Amino acid sequence: MNKTKIAIFVSGRGSNAKAIIEQQNNFNYEVALLISSKKDALALAYAEKQNIPTLVLDKNEFQKTDNLLSILNEHKIQLMALAGFLWMIPQYLIKAFPNKIVNIHPALLPKYGGKGMYGIKVHEAVVENKEAESGITIHLVNEKYDEGKILFQEAIPLSENETAASLSKKILVLEHKNFAPVLNKLC
Ligand code: GRF
C-alpha cells in the first residue's frame, strides 16, 4: 500500500519533526518534505541526513503568494504536520488542504492557546496559575490559531515544585510519543 506523503513545518528546534521522522517506518506515512521558516533550524540538517527534501520559506512569498502549492503538489503532499511552526497559516493553504493540516500545542486547549502562547511562555503561564495539570493538544488547523477540531489530548499532573522548565520536559515526552500515531490515523 502507498504511504501517505507528509510535509512537516518547523521554526525551531525540531524535536517533534525528528520524532515523526524516526517513527515513519512504524506507520503508514512517509515524510516527503521538511519545510522551515528559519534557514538555521536544526531539523533541516537532520532531514537532509535522512535524504528528506527540505525547503526554507520566504515569509513574504509564503504569505502573499500561493507558490507553495505547486511545490507541495510536486512532492505529492497529502497531509501537513505543524511541529513548532510559528507563522500563521495562510488561507490558500487551509483551503487547498481542508482537514489535512495538523498542529501540536503544548497545553490543554482551549486553555493557554492563542496569540503569544508558544514555547516556554505556555508553561510559565500554567505554572504561574498553579494549574493542577497540563498536557498536549493535537488539533486540526483552521483560520484561527489553536481553534481547530481537537483530535487528541493527554494530561499530566503538575508536581509540587514544578517549574516551566521541568514541565516543558515532561510535555515534550508526551508530544514525541503521540504526534506520530495521531498523524497515522489521518493517513
Ligand atoms: C512543541 O512544544 C510544540 O508543542 C510547539 O512548539 C514546540 C516545538 O518543539 N508547537 P520542537 O521544535 O518540535 O522541538
PDB file of C-alpha atoms and ligand atoms in Angstrom, residues 10-18 82-86 103-107 118-119 123 136-137 168 171-172 175-176, ligand 1:
ATOM      1  CA  VAL A  10       9.145  23.732  11.660  1.00  0.00           C
ATOM      2  CA  SER A  11      10.502  27.017  13.000  1.00  0.00           C
ATOM      3  CA  GLY A  12      12.992  25.988  15.645  1.00  0.00           C
ATOM      4  CA  ARG A  13      14.476  23.075  17.496  1.00  0.00           C
ATOM      5  CA  GLY A  14      12.546  20.463  15.519  1.00  0.00           C
ATOM      6  CA  SER A  15      12.481  17.684  18.100  1.00  0.00           C
ATOM      7  CA  ASN A  16       8.921  16.768  17.108  1.00  0.00           C
ATOM      8  CA  ALA A  17       9.902  16.697  13.452  1.00  0.00           C
ATOM      9  CA  LYS A  18      12.706  14.315  14.368  1.00  0.00           C
ATOM     10  CA  LEU A  82       2.970  21.756  12.076  1.00  0.00           C
ATOM     11  CA  ALA A  83       5.689  20.897  14.579  1.00  0.00           C
ATOM     12  CA  GLY A  84       6.612  24.119  16.323  1.00  0.00           C
ATOM     13  CA  PHE A  85       5.817  26.253  13.261  1.00  0.00           C
ATOM     14  CA  LEU A  86       5.289  29.849  14.336  1.00  0.00           C
ATOM     15  CA  ASN A 103      -0.810  21.255  14.765  1.00  0.00           C
ATOM     16  CA  ILE A 104       0.596  20.229  18.132  1.00  0.00           C
ATOM     17  CA  HIS A 105       0.241  22.550  21.103  1.00  0.00           C
ATOM     18  CA  PRO A 106       1.983  22.088  24.477  1.00  0.00           C
ATOM     19  CA  ALA A 107      -1.068  22.672  26.700  1.00  0.00           C
ATOM     20  CA  TYR A 118       4.081  29.353  22.404  1.00  0.00           C
ATOM     21  CA  GLY A 119       7.188  27.692  23.743  1.00  0.00           C
ATOM     22  CA  HIS A 123       4.458  26.551  30.612  1.00  0.00           C
ATOM     23  CA  ILE A 136      -0.758  18.353  24.969  1.00  0.00           C
ATOM     24  CA  THR A 137      -3.316  19.006  22.277  1.00  0.00           C
ATOM     25  CA  SER A 168       8.360  21.608  29.330  1.00  0.00           C
ATOM     26  CA  ILE A 171       5.324  17.759  27.869  1.00  0.00           C
ATOM     27  CA  LEU A 172       7.916  17.136  25.183  1.00  0.00           C
ATOM     28  CA  GLU A 175       4.474  15.124  22.261  1.00  0.00           C
ATOM     29  CA  HIS A 176       7.139  12.835  20.840  1.00  0.00           C
TER      30      HIS A 176
HETATM   31  C1  GRF B   1       6.426  21.997  20.893  1.00  0.00           C
HETATM   32  O1  GRF B   1       6.307  22.109  22.264  1.00  0.00           O
HETATM   33  C2  GRF B   1       5.084  22.165  20.225  1.00  0.00           C
HETATM   34  O2  GRF B   1       4.017  21.791  21.002  1.00  0.00           O
HETATM   35  C3  GRF B   1       5.008  23.644  19.972  1.00  0.00           C
HETATM   36  O3  GRF B   1       6.320  24.043  19.716  1.00  0.00           O
HETATM   37  C4  GRF B   1       7.240  23.135  20.306  1.00  0.00           C
HETATM   38  C5  GRF B   1       8.160  22.682  19.214  1.00  0.00           C
HETATM   39  O4  GRF B   1       9.244  21.955  19.687  1.00  0.00           O
HETATM   40  N1  GRF B   1       4.034  23.936  18.954  1.00  0.00           N
HETATM   41  P1  GRF B   1      10.198  21.232  18.653  1.00  0.00           P
HETATM   42  O5  GRF B   1      10.656  22.295  17.657  1.00  0.00           O
HETATM   43  O6  GRF B   1       9.418  20.165  17.973  1.00  0.00           O
HETATM   44  O7  GRF B   1      11.332  20.694  19.436  1.00  0.00           O
END
